[in-house]
């Protein structure tokens, strides 16, 4: 079975709900507030108050890191109804209470690890509040089309080159010219608008939206996250007429390493385009930066990327890869994490420019995160003996994993842990008994048992038998193409 791909698919299934029932404690919140670029804020995150993010499927969410709590779905609901609806207001209420229990576990993890610069919430601190209640920024993921095949890419970002081994076509986009027309009524109130992909410069719907923006509010800041493979006459025409802020993805300065990660991209062409984008930003007074996924395959390259960015006087941002597991750093053994942390910590970056200082801080926060993951790995390894004799694809392994998570990661007392475990065993067992004949239960268990404990618990604990059954059934279509039907 294509395990890495199936784990990525599980994330889509997990998006139905990811309630962790955790709140940020005051110490974490206070430490984070001290580092925020605009000073301490009255809420942990302004995203649900000022930002609206449209995903490839039509779901509207507060930000890309929380796809499980949806404000609504286009075209079933209008943009206006989505933004001013009760679901959006519900998340705002939670955030006001420092409650990250509805899909905000990514920022929770970075807060606990002290990796404050990786917390996406800070990206919304500078945004002004619209007095009329409209969003200040919109983020658009209108198409999954891409021209390269990145080894760490979520299955939802299926590229034309990939085409899905099961024979499925590239995901259809629900967005059309009517969405662009609705969007035009919000553009006058926006401070900025962001385009993601896939590759944004490959999709017609993105070009339609960009042309509309140039007609409605030419001075609007247009932010594009690109793989830097495309800089043709059409793109150049847009750049010349608008105010574009570009972030380019780069995982290595070594050609072999880069092209092994971003399969199908030409390193020399990408570097030429990166230099051209950087030059454009300097001439136009706009932003250019580098975005880097920190992974097993490129961790030795990370210091060289920082050095390159310092030479170009541009910022670099490190992104955490949680899945697929073969690319992630967080799930490595403690010894390997310690080696990586020590290697990276030994590199010192001089320079006093604003971007050099910023890059040094980003790099130090990554090192801090690696130390936090090493401590987590040590805890995991101490508990590995508890899994001896249990098969990874079994329910028994799942139940033991839940127990260990409750006792160690969440530090529950034994009575509370037993109570929560008993309830989950009852609900999960009942749901499994109701699965239809032929359901691939073993592959499903194998996938889930490779997720980290707190994340797994957040998916299963808050819902009852009926909800768990629904999760398994929704997962079935994603597993079956890879492993076929299997008797229970």
Tab-separated table of C-alpha atoms in Angstrom:
chain	number	residue	atom	x	y	z
A	1	UNK	CA	0.000	0.000	0.000
A	2	UNK	CA	1.193	3.542	-0.757
A	3	UNK	CA	1.352	4.401	2.926
A	4	UNK	CA	2.668	7.960	2.686
A	5	UNK	CA	-0.027	8.909	0.210
A	6	UNK	CA	-2.716	7.306	2.324
A	7	UNK	CA	-1.566	9.152	5.436
A	8	UNK	CA	-1.828	12.406	3.532
A	9	UNK	CA	-5.329	11.380	2.537
A	10	UNK	CA	-6.158	10.798	6.171
A	11	UNK	CA	-5.594	14.500	6.751
A	12	UNK	CA	-8.526	15.279	4.513
A	13	UNK	CA	-10.645	12.831	6.490
A	14	UNK	CA	-9.349	14.378	9.707
A	15	UNK	CA	-10.483	17.764	8.521
A	16	UNK	CA	-14.051	16.881	9.428
A	17	UNK	CA	-13.149	17.740	13.019
A	18	UNK	CA	-9.968	18.207	14.986
A	19	UNK	CA	-11.110	19.321	18.396
A	20	UNK	CA	-8.265	18.984	20.884
A	21	UNK	CA	-10.070	20.437	23.892
A	22	UNK	CA	-6.993	22.447	24.865
A	23	UNK	CA	-6.516	26.060	25.768
A	24	UNK	CA	-3.291	27.982	25.747
A	25	UNK	CA	-2.040	28.561	29.275
A	26	UNK	CA	-1.150	32.071	30.360
A	27	UNK	CA	2.598	31.470	30.319
A	28	UNK	CA	2.572	30.351	26.681
A	29	UNK	CA	0.303	33.223	25.677
A	30	UNK	CA	2.440	35.804	27.490
A	31	UNK	CA	5.690	34.508	25.987
A	32	UNK	CA	4.182	34.531	22.511
A	33	UNK	CA	2.770	38.038	22.946
A	34	UNK	CA	6.227	39.419	23.749
A	35	UNK	CA	7.524	38.318	20.340
A	36	UNK	CA	4.728	39.676	18.151
A	37	UNK	CA	5.984	42.202	15.582
A	38	UNK	CA	3.212	44.714	16.279
A	39	UNK	CA	3.456	44.331	20.044
A	40	UNK	CA	1.186	42.415	22.443
A	41	UNK	CA	-2.296	41.785	21.088
A	42	UNK	CA	-5.651	41.392	22.805
A	43	UNK	CA	-6.293	38.027	21.108
A	44	UNK	CA	-4.019	35.125	20.187
A	45	UNK	CA	-4.940	35.299	16.511
A	46	UNK	CA	-6.706	37.844	14.332
A	47	UNK	CA	-7.239	35.439	11.411
A	48	UNK	CA	-10.949	34.695	12.029
A	49	UNK	CA	-11.605	38.415	12.531
A	50	UNK	CA	-9.738	39.762	9.507
A	51	UNK	CA	-9.034	36.943	7.078
A	52	UNK	CA	-11.062	34.641	4.835
A	53	UNK	CA	-9.356	31.665	3.202
A	54	UNK	CA	-10.976	29.710	0.358
A	55	UNK	CA	-9.656	26.167	-0.093
A	56	UNK	CA	-9.466	24.154	-3.310
A	57	UNK	CA	-12.774	22.419	-2.440
A	58	UNK	CA	-14.814	25.567	-1.856
A	59	UNK	CA	-14.552	25.468	1.936
A	60	UNK	CA	-14.041	28.828	3.612
A	61	UNK	CA	-11.825	28.830	6.712
A	62	UNK	CA	-9.873	31.279	8.853
A	63	UNK	CA	-6.441	30.174	7.647
A	64	UNK	CA	-4.629	27.354	5.861
A	65	UNK	CA	-3.547	25.723	9.132
A	66	UNK	CA	-7.122	25.173	10.288
A	67	UNK	CA	-9.122	23.465	7.574
A	68	UNK	CA	-11.350	21.541	9.944
A	69	UNK	CA	-13.421	24.444	11.263
A	70	UNK	CA	-15.266	25.747	8.213
A	71	UNK	CA	-17.180	29.011	8.037
A	72	UNK	CA	-19.148	27.720	5.070
A	73	UNK	CA	-18.780	26.450	1.528
A	74	UNK	CA	-18.908	28.152	-1.842
A	75	UNK	CA	-21.010	28.043	-4.053
A	76	UNK	CA	-23.591	26.629	-1.623
A	77	UNK	CA	-23.266	29.896	0.310
A	78	UNK	CA	-22.285	33.340	-0.887
A	79	UNK	CA	-19.061	34.956	0.255
A	80	UNK	CA	-21.132	37.481	2.178
A	81	UNK	CA	-23.153	34.819	4.029
A	82	UNK	CA	-20.000	32.880	4.837
A	83	UNK	CA	-18.131	35.824	6.355
A	84	UNK	CA	-21.020	37.201	8.375
A	85	UNK	CA	-22.404	33.789	9.369
A	86	UNK	CA	-22.705	32.081	12.754
A	87	UNK	CA	-19.912	29.569	12.097
A	88	UNK	CA	-17.389	32.362	11.611
A	89	UNK	CA	-18.582	34.105	14.749
A	90	UNK	CA	-18.287	30.840	16.689
A	91	UNK	CA	-14.553	30.570	16.035
A	92	UNK	CA	-14.087	34.228	16.935
A	93	UNK	CA	-15.670	33.558	20.324
A	94	UNK	CA	-13.305	30.644	20.963
A	95	UNK	CA	-10.196	32.600	20.016
A	96	UNK	CA	-11.188	35.429	22.351
A	97	UNK	CA	-11.006	32.832	25.154
A	98	UNK	CA	-7.536	31.523	24.110
A	99	UNK	CA	-9.322	28.322	23.088
A	100	UNK	CA	-7.507	26.548	20.240
A	101	UNK	CA	-9.700	23.460	20.454
A	102	UNK	CA	-11.328	23.706	17.045
A	103	UNK	CA	-8.616	22.910	14.545
A	104	UNK	CA	-5.813	25.194	15.754
A	105	UNK	CA	-3.520	22.377	16.934
A	106	UNK	CA	-0.737	23.418	14.548
A	107	UNK	CA	-0.246	26.762	16.289
A	108	UNK	CA	-0.696	25.001	19.635
A	109	UNK	CA	2.256	22.735	18.827
A	110	UNK	CA	4.490	25.652	17.855
A	111	UNK	CA	3.494	27.577	20.987
A	112	UNK	CA	4.482	24.655	23.185
A	113	UNK	CA	7.747	24.245	21.287
A	114	UNK	CA	8.666	27.919	21.558
A	115	UNK	CA	8.824	28.184	17.757
A	116	UNK	CA	6.940	31.466	17.772
A	117	UNK	CA	8.037	32.640	14.324
A	118	UNK	CA	6.381	29.566	12.804
A	119	UNK	CA	3.015	30.562	14.275
A	120	UNK	CA	0.897	31.764	11.396
A	121	UNK	CA	-1.177	33.962	13.704
A	122	UNK	CA	1.539	36.636	13.579
A	123	UNK	CA	0.924	37.086	9.860
A	124	UNK	CA	-2.396	38.744	10.651
A	125	UNK	CA	-1.259	41.124	13.405
A	126	UNK	CA	-0.513	44.000	11.035
A	127	UNK	CA	-3.878	43.920	9.303
A	128	UNK	CA	-6.269	46.774	10.066
A	129	UNK	CA	-9.813	46.018	11.135
A	130	UNK	CA	-12.425	47.189	8.651
A	131	UNK	CA	-14.995	49.364	10.453
A	132	UNK	CA	-17.734	47.843	8.284
A	133	UNK	CA	-16.821	44.344	9.448
A	134	UNK	CA	-15.496	43.147	6.087
A	135	UNK	CA	-12.323	41.052	5.937
A	136	UNK	CA	-9.038	42.899	5.474
A	137	UNK	CA	-7.416	40.076	3.554
A	138	UNK	CA	-8.481	37.076	1.502
A	139	UNK	CA	-6.414	34.005	0.734
A	140	UNK	CA	-7.325	32.043	-2.363
A	141	UNK	CA	-6.517	28.438	-3.147
A	142	UNK	CA	-8.580	28.335	-6.322
A	143	UNK	CA	-6.829	25.527	-8.182
A	144	UNK	CA	-4.616	22.532	-7.457
A	145	UNK	CA	-2.954	22.628	-10.887
A	146	UNK	CA	0.804	22.383	-10.726
A	147	UNK	CA	3.661	21.668	-13.105
A	148	UNK	CA	5.986	19.789	-10.745
A	149	UNK	CA	5.763	16.876	-8.321
A	150	UNK	CA	7.037	17.724	-4.850
A	151	UNK	CA	7.759	14.798	-2.563
A	152	UNK	CA	6.227	16.531	0.480
A	153	UNK	CA	3.109	17.807	-1.264
A	154	UNK	CA	-0.325	17.023	0.235
A	155	UNK	CA	-2.451	14.824	-2.012
A	156	UNK	CA	-4.909	17.722	-2.241
A	157	UNK	CA	-2.264	19.653	-4.155
A	158	UNK	CA	-2.272	17.026	-6.907
A	159	UNK	CA	-0.219	18.217	-9.858
A	160	UNK	CA	-0.788	17.629	-13.538
A	161	UNK	CA	2.366	15.533	-13.498
A	162	UNK	CA	0.999	13.320	-10.741
A	163	UNK	CA	-2.538	12.654	-11.996
A	164	UNK	CA	-3.108	10.315	-9.062
A	165	UNK	CA	-1.962	6.723	-9.484
A	166	UNK	CA	-5.472	5.432	-8.842
A	167	UNK	CA	-6.608	6.909	-12.161
A	168	UNK	CA	-8.495	9.856	-10.732
A	169	UNK	CA	-8.225	13.111	-12.605
A	170	UNK	CA	-6.763	16.278	-11.169
A	171	UNK	CA	-9.221	17.703	-8.674
A	172	UNK	CA	-11.928	19.850	-10.205
A	173	UNK	CA	-12.187	23.404	-8.940
A	174	UNK	CA	-15.632	24.710	-7.930
A	175	UNK	CA	-14.545	28.255	-8.717
A	176	UNK	CA	-15.592	30.053	-11.876
A	177	UNK	CA	-16.257	33.554	-13.187
A	178	UNK	CA	-19.232	33.946	-10.842
A	179	UNK	CA	-16.862	33.566	-7.885
A	180	UNK	CA	-14.628	36.259	-9.360
A	181	UNK	CA	-17.695	38.491	-9.711
A	182	UNK	CA	-18.651	37.970	-6.051
A	183	UNK	CA	-15.060	38.533	-5.039
A	184	UNK	CA	-14.999	41.885	-6.845
A	185	UNK	CA	-17.498	43.278	-4.328
A	186	UNK	CA	-15.056	42.565	-1.469
A	187	UNK	CA	-11.885	43.776	-3.183
A	188	UNK	CA	-12.443	47.508	-2.455
A	189	UNK	CA	-12.285	46.776	1.293
A	190	UNK	CA	-9.192	44.563	1.230
A	191	UNK	CA	-5.687	45.522	2.275
A	192	UNK	CA	-4.172	42.517	0.540
A	193	UNK	CA	-5.126	39.360	-1.312
A	194	UNK	CA	-3.094	36.155	-1.534
A	195	UNK	CA	-2.897	33.422	-4.162
A	196	UNK	CA	-1.749	29.874	-3.465
A	197	UNK	CA	-1.822	26.624	-5.388
A	198	UNK	CA	-0.820	24.292	-6.896
A	199	UNK	CA	1.115	26.850	-8.875
A	200	UNK	CA	-0.881	30.107	-9.038
A	201	UNK	CA	0.657	31.225	-12.339
A	202	UNK	CA	-0.602	28.071	-14.058
A	203	UNK	CA	-4.345	28.501	-13.491
A	204	UNK	CA	-6.788	30.530	-15.602
A	205	UNK	CA	-9.087	31.268	-12.660
A	206	UNK	CA	-6.175	32.980	-10.900
A	207	UNK	CA	-5.431	35.077	-13.968
A	208	UNK	CA	-9.121	36.058	-14.154
A	209	UNK	CA	-9.078	37.121	-10.509
A	210	UNK	CA	-5.822	39.051	-10.851
A	211	UNK	CA	-7.070	40.935	-13.912
A	212	UNK	CA	-10.278	41.799	-12.042
A	213	UNK	CA	-8.253	43.137	-9.108
A	214	UNK	CA	-6.183	45.359	-11.392
A	215	UNK	CA	-9.430	46.805	-12.771
A	216	UNK	CA	-11.171	47.285	-9.400
A	217	UNK	CA	-8.319	48.285	-7.061
A	218	UNK	CA	-5.025	48.519	-8.875
A	219	UNK	CA	-3.091	49.542	-5.764
A	220	UNK	CA	-4.146	46.449	-3.794
A	221	UNK	CA	-1.238	44.329	-2.570
A	222	UNK	CA	-1.332	41.000	-4.433
A	223	UNK	CA	0.682	38.273	-2.716
A	224	UNK	CA	1.642	35.122	-4.607
A	225	UNK	CA	3.229	31.936	-3.256
A	226	UNK	CA	4.995	30.426	-6.273
A	227	UNK	CA	7.388	27.594	-7.006
A	228	UNK	CA	9.263	30.110	-9.201
A	229	UNK	CA	9.174	27.898	-12.283
A	230	UNK	CA	7.021	30.313	-14.328
A	231	UNK	CA	7.985	33.866	-15.270
A	232	UNK	CA	6.666	34.353	-18.791
A	233	UNK	CA	5.298	37.379	-20.675
A	234	UNK	CA	1.821	36.962	-19.187
A	235	UNK	CA	3.177	36.942	-15.637
A	236	UNK	CA	5.506	39.844	-16.395
A	237	UNK	CA	2.559	41.874	-17.719
A	238	UNK	CA	0.710	41.396	-14.438
A	239	UNK	CA	3.794	42.320	-12.435
A	240	UNK	CA	4.276	45.500	-14.450
A	241	UNK	CA	0.677	46.642	-13.896
A	242	UNK	CA	0.166	45.718	-10.259
A	243	UNK	CA	1.805	45.665	-6.850
A	244	UNK	CA	2.886	42.064	-6.443
A	245	UNK	CA	4.560	40.639	-3.369
A	246	UNK	CA	6.135	37.264	-4.130
A	247	UNK	CA	7.277	34.405	-1.925
A	248	UNK	CA	9.210	31.701	-3.756
A	249	UNK	CA	9.679	28.148	-2.534
A	250	UNK	CA	13.245	26.866	-2.262
A	251	UNK	CA	14.375	23.758	-0.377
A	252	UNK	CA	18.042	23.616	-1.379
A	253	UNK	CA	20.858	25.543	-3.023
A	254	UNK	CA	22.330	22.276	-4.259
A	255	UNK	CA	20.927	21.331	-7.665
A	256	UNK	CA	20.760	17.605	-6.973
A	257	UNK	CA	19.020	17.997	-3.629
A	258	UNK	CA	16.583	20.598	-4.981
A	259	UNK	CA	15.549	18.596	-8.045
A	260	UNK	CA	15.154	15.419	-5.975
A	261	UNK	CA	12.620	17.255	-3.787
A	262	UNK	CA	10.810	19.331	-6.433
A	263	UNK	CA	10.658	16.752	-9.177
A	264	UNK	CA	10.248	18.274	-12.631
A	265	UNK	CA	11.674	21.684	-11.756
A	266	UNK	CA	14.872	23.009	-13.302
A	267	UNK	CA	17.161	24.410	-10.625
A	268	UNK	CA	18.944	26.924	-12.866
A	269	UNK	CA	15.680	28.325	-14.233
A	270	UNK	CA	14.200	28.603	-10.750
A	271	UNK	CA	17.249	30.460	-9.445
A	272	UNK	CA	17.118	32.870	-12.409
A	273	UNK	CA	13.445	33.537	-11.673
A	274	UNK	CA	14.125	34.006	-7.954
A	275	UNK	CA	16.707	36.674	-8.763
A	276	UNK	CA	14.257	38.336	-11.175
A	277	UNK	CA	11.455	38.361	-8.575
A	278	UNK	CA	13.853	39.789	-5.985
A	279	UNK	CA	14.940	42.517	-8.401
A	280	UNK	CA	11.300	43.358	-9.211
A	281	UNK	CA	10.493	43.746	-5.513
A	282	UNK	CA	13.419	46.101	-4.917
A	283	UNK	CA	12.478	48.282	-7.873
A	284	UNK	CA	8.762	48.393	-7.013
A	285	UNK	CA	9.172	48.654	-3.268
A	286	UNK	CA	7.249	45.429	-2.685
A	287	UNK	CA	8.082	42.263	-0.761
A	288	UNK	CA	10.056	39.221	-1.813
A	289	UNK	CA	10.932	36.286	0.406
A	290	UNK	CA	11.904	32.628	0.392
A	291	UNK	CA	9.740	29.852	1.828
A	292	UNK	CA	11.491	26.634	2.847
A	293	UNK	CA	10.076	23.322	4.034
A	294	UNK	CA	12.409	21.859	6.662
A	295	UNK	CA	12.605	18.108	6.030
A	296	UNK	CA	14.713	14.998	6.400
A	297	UNK	CA	15.876	15.380	2.813
A	298	UNK	CA	17.216	18.927	3.122
A	299	UNK	CA	18.116	19.727	6.731
A	300	UNK	CA	21.803	20.020	5.841
A	301	UNK	CA	20.841	22.628	3.236
A	302	UNK	CA	18.995	24.894	5.668
A	303	UNK	CA	22.067	26.909	6.775
A	304	UNK	CA	23.015	27.456	3.133
A	305	UNK	CA	19.543	28.758	2.347
A	306	UNK	CA	19.830	31.240	5.218
A	307	UNK	CA	23.233	32.339	3.912
A	308	UNK	CA	21.787	32.841	0.419
A	309	UNK	CA	18.881	34.880	1.742
A	310	UNK	CA	21.248	37.036	3.773
A	311	UNK	CA	23.301	37.726	0.638
A	312	UNK	CA	20.143	38.684	-1.253
A	313	UNK	CA	18.884	40.637	1.780
A	314	UNK	CA	15.538	38.841	1.752
A	315	UNK	CA	13.733	36.981	4.558
A	316	UNK	CA	13.425	33.205	4.767
A	317	UNK	CA	10.529	31.388	6.409
A	318	UNK	CA	10.738	27.781	7.568
A	319	UNK	CA	7.652	25.613	7.338
A	320	UNK	CA	7.009	22.472	9.343
A	321	UNK	CA	6.220	19.298	7.427
A	322	UNK	CA	3.976	17.024	9.499
A	323	UNK	CA	3.172	14.585	6.699
A	324	UNK	CA	4.156	12.498	4.837
A	325	UNK	CA	6.135	10.829	7.624
A	326	UNK	CA	9.059	10.046	5.326
A	327	UNK	CA	9.697	13.776	4.919
A	328	UNK	CA	8.902	14.941	8.450
A	329	UNK	CA	11.490	15.732	11.109
A	330	UNK	CA	9.230	15.673	14.166
A	331	UNK	CA	8.821	11.872	14.131
A	332	UNK	CA	12.526	10.983	13.950
A	333	UNK	CA	14.221	9.112	16.816
A	334	UNK	CA	15.594	11.292	19.598
A	335	UNK	CA	19.198	10.565	18.628
A	336	UNK	CA	18.724	11.774	15.064
A	337	UNK	CA	16.830	14.843	16.212
A	338	UNK	CA	19.647	15.654	18.612
A	339	UNK	CA	22.230	15.302	15.841
A	340	UNK	CA	20.262	17.575	13.515
A	341	UNK	CA	19.663	20.144	16.231
A	342	UNK	CA	23.337	20.232	17.227
A	343	UNK	CA	24.483	20.487	13.603
A	344	UNK	CA	22.177	23.405	12.878
A	345	UNK	CA	22.850	25.135	16.202
A	346	UNK	CA	26.578	25.196	15.447
A	347	UNK	CA	26.081	27.503	12.467
A	348	UNK	CA	26.320	31.219	13.268
A	349	UNK	CA	25.013	33.924	10.959
A	350	UNK	CA	26.551	37.401	11.227
A	351	UNK	CA	24.883	40.487	9.857
A	352	UNK	CA	22.903	43.340	11.327
A	353	UNK	CA	20.447	44.172	8.554
A	354	UNK	CA	16.758	43.825	9.339
A	355	UNK	CA	16.435	40.715	7.188
A	356	UNK	CA	19.629	39.137	8.543
A	357	UNK	CA	18.358	39.608	12.087
A	358	UNK	CA	14.964	38.231	11.142
A	359	UNK	CA	16.509	35.200	9.456
A	360	UNK	CA	18.696	34.528	12.475
A	361	UNK	CA	15.595	34.540	14.685
A	362	UNK	CA	13.708	32.229	12.319
A	363	UNK	CA	16.658	29.847	12.295
A	364	UNK	CA	17.006	29.875	16.088
A	365	UNK	CA	13.306	29.151	16.473
A	366	UNK	CA	13.674	26.145	14.186
A	367	UNK	CA	16.528	24.875	16.363
A	368	UNK	CA	14.323	25.371	19.436
A	369	UNK	CA	11.531	23.386	17.779
A	370	UNK	CA	13.935	20.528	17.069
A	371	UNK	CA	14.874	20.453	20.745
A	372	UNK	CA	11.211	20.241	21.718
A	373	UNK	CA	10.649	17.383	19.278
A	374	UNK	CA	13.688	15.587	20.693
A	375	UNK	CA	12.164	15.727	24.183
A	376	UNK	CA	8.903	14.355	22.783
A	377	UNK	CA	10.818	11.575	21.033
A	378	UNK	CA	12.544	10.606	24.284
A	379	UNK	CA	9.134	10.254	25.921
A	380	UNK	CA	7.853	8.158	23.017
A	381	UNK	CA	10.859	5.871	23.155
A	382	UNK	CA	10.444	5.275	26.880
A	383	UNK	CA	6.941	4.048	26.183
A	384	UNK	CA	7.726	1.868	23.163
A	385	UNK	CA	7.924	-1.228	25.358
A	386	UNK	CA	4.184	-0.893	25.875
A	387	UNK	CA	3.612	-1.735	22.206
A	388	UNK	CA	5.633	-4.956	22.134
A	389	UNK	CA	3.695	-7.820	20.598
A	390	UNK	CA	1.050	-5.539	19.078
A	391	UNK	CA	0.539	-5.297	15.337
A	392	UNK	CA	0.556	-1.803	13.847
A	393	UNK	CA	-2.645	-2.542	11.933
A	394	UNK	CA	-4.657	-3.652	14.972
A	395	UNK	CA	-7.280	-2.073	17.180
A	396	UNK	CA	-5.290	-3.183	20.227
A	397	UNK	CA	-2.386	-1.019	19.067
A	398	UNK	CA	-4.766	1.910	18.622
A	399	UNK	CA	-6.173	1.523	22.131
A	400	UNK	CA	-2.698	1.224	23.651
A	401	UNK	CA	-1.614	4.342	21.760
A	402	UNK	CA	-4.591	6.260	23.158
A	403	UNK	CA	-3.730	5.087	26.684
A	404	UNK	CA	-0.075	6.105	26.378
A	405	UNK	CA	-1.071	9.483	24.952
A	406	UNK	CA	-3.427	10.174	27.828
A	407	UNK	CA	-0.871	9.221	30.471
A	408	UNK	CA	2.225	10.835	28.941
A	409	UNK	CA	1.565	13.505	26.318
A	410	UNK	CA	-1.521	14.867	28.078
A	411	UNK	CA	-0.312	13.983	31.597
A	412	UNK	CA	-3.723	12.767	32.746
A	413	UNK	CA	-4.006	11.057	36.095
A	414	UNK	CA	-4.707	7.332	35.966
A	415	UNK	CA	-8.391	7.571	36.979
A	416	UNK	CA	-9.145	10.228	34.362
A	417	UNK	CA	-7.118	8.433	31.696
A	418	UNK	CA	-8.916	5.145	32.365
A	419	UNK	CA	-12.315	6.812	32.195
A	420	UNK	CA	-11.555	8.475	28.865
A	421	UNK	CA	-9.968	5.315	27.490
A	422	UNK	CA	-12.943	3.145	28.468
A	423	UNK	CA	-15.333	5.479	26.701
A	424	UNK	CA	-13.255	5.591	23.531
A	425	UNK	CA	-12.777	1.814	23.439
A	426	UNK	CA	-16.544	1.400	23.696
A	427	UNK	CA	-17.361	3.942	20.985
A	428	UNK	CA	-14.628	2.887	18.542
A	429	UNK	CA	-15.359	-0.834	18.959
A	430	UNK	CA	-19.055	-0.244	18.359
A	431	UNK	CA	-18.298	1.788	15.242
A	432	UNK	CA	-15.968	-0.881	13.855
A	433	UNK	CA	-18.628	-3.555	14.368
A	434	UNK	CA	-20.966	-1.564	12.132
A	435	UNK	CA	-18.515	-1.225	9.254
A	436	UNK	CA	-19.758	-2.904	6.057
A	437	UNK	CA	-18.240	-6.176	4.801
A	438	UNK	CA	-15.092	-5.600	2.786
A	439	UNK	CA	-14.056	-2.473	4.639
A	440	UNK	CA	-10.193	-2.315	4.685
A	441	UNK	CA	-9.887	-2.069	8.441
A	442	UNK	CA	-6.244	-3.200	8.669
A	443	UNK	CA	-4.889	-0.513	6.304
A	444	UNK	CA	-7.013	2.080	8.079
A	445	UNK	CA	-5.585	1.061	11.453
A	446	UNK	CA	-2.035	1.082	10.087
A	447	UNK	CA	-2.456	4.630	8.841
A	448	UNK	CA	-4.034	5.961	12.017
A	449	UNK	CA	-1.530	4.265	14.304
A	450	UNK	CA	1.316	6.159	12.627
A	451	UNK	CA	-0.160	9.533	13.537
A	452	UNK	CA	1.235	11.240	16.607
A	453	UNK	CA	-0.803	10.538	19.719
A	454	UNK	CA	-2.310	13.941	20.580
A	455	UNK	CA	-3.345	14.505	16.965
A	456	UNK	CA	-4.936	11.056	16.769
A	457	UNK	CA	-6.752	11.624	20.043
A	458	UNK	CA	-8.083	14.961	18.824
A	459	UNK	CA	-9.690	13.195	15.867
A	460	UNK	CA	-11.484	10.437	17.743
A	461	UNK	CA	-12.255	11.451	21.304
A	462	UNK	CA	-14.809	14.264	20.914
A	463	UNK	CA	-17.261	12.239	18.799
A	464	UNK	CA	-19.506	9.260	19.498
A	465	UNK	CA	-19.961	5.912	17.754
A	466	UNK	CA	-22.022	7.432	14.957
A	467	UNK	CA	-19.438	10.118	14.320
A	468	UNK	CA	-16.563	7.636	14.340
A	469	UNK	CA	-18.450	5.364	11.950
A	470	UNK	CA	-18.948	8.314	9.631
A	471	UNK	CA	-15.238	9.006	9.698
A	472	UNK	CA	-14.363	5.439	8.737
A	473	UNK	CA	-16.907	5.415	5.926
A	474	UNK	CA	-15.652	8.713	4.532
A	475	UNK	CA	-12.111	7.348	4.614
A	476	UNK	CA	-13.027	4.182	2.713
A	477	UNK	CA	-13.015	5.693	-0.770
A	478	UNK	CA	-9.570	7.104	-0.214
A	479	UNK	CA	-8.097	3.779	0.926
A	480	UNK	CA	-9.806	1.398	-1.502
A	481	UNK	CA	-8.070	2.578	-4.694
A	482	UNK	CA	-4.713	1.655	-3.184
A	483	UNK	CA	-5.422	-1.558	-1.327
A	484	UNK	CA	-8.615	-2.978	-2.784
A	485	UNK	CA	-11.291	-4.582	-0.681
A	486	UNK	CA	-10.187	-6.762	2.166
A	487	UNK	CA	-12.220	-9.020	4.416
A	488	UNK	CA	-12.711	-7.850	7.967
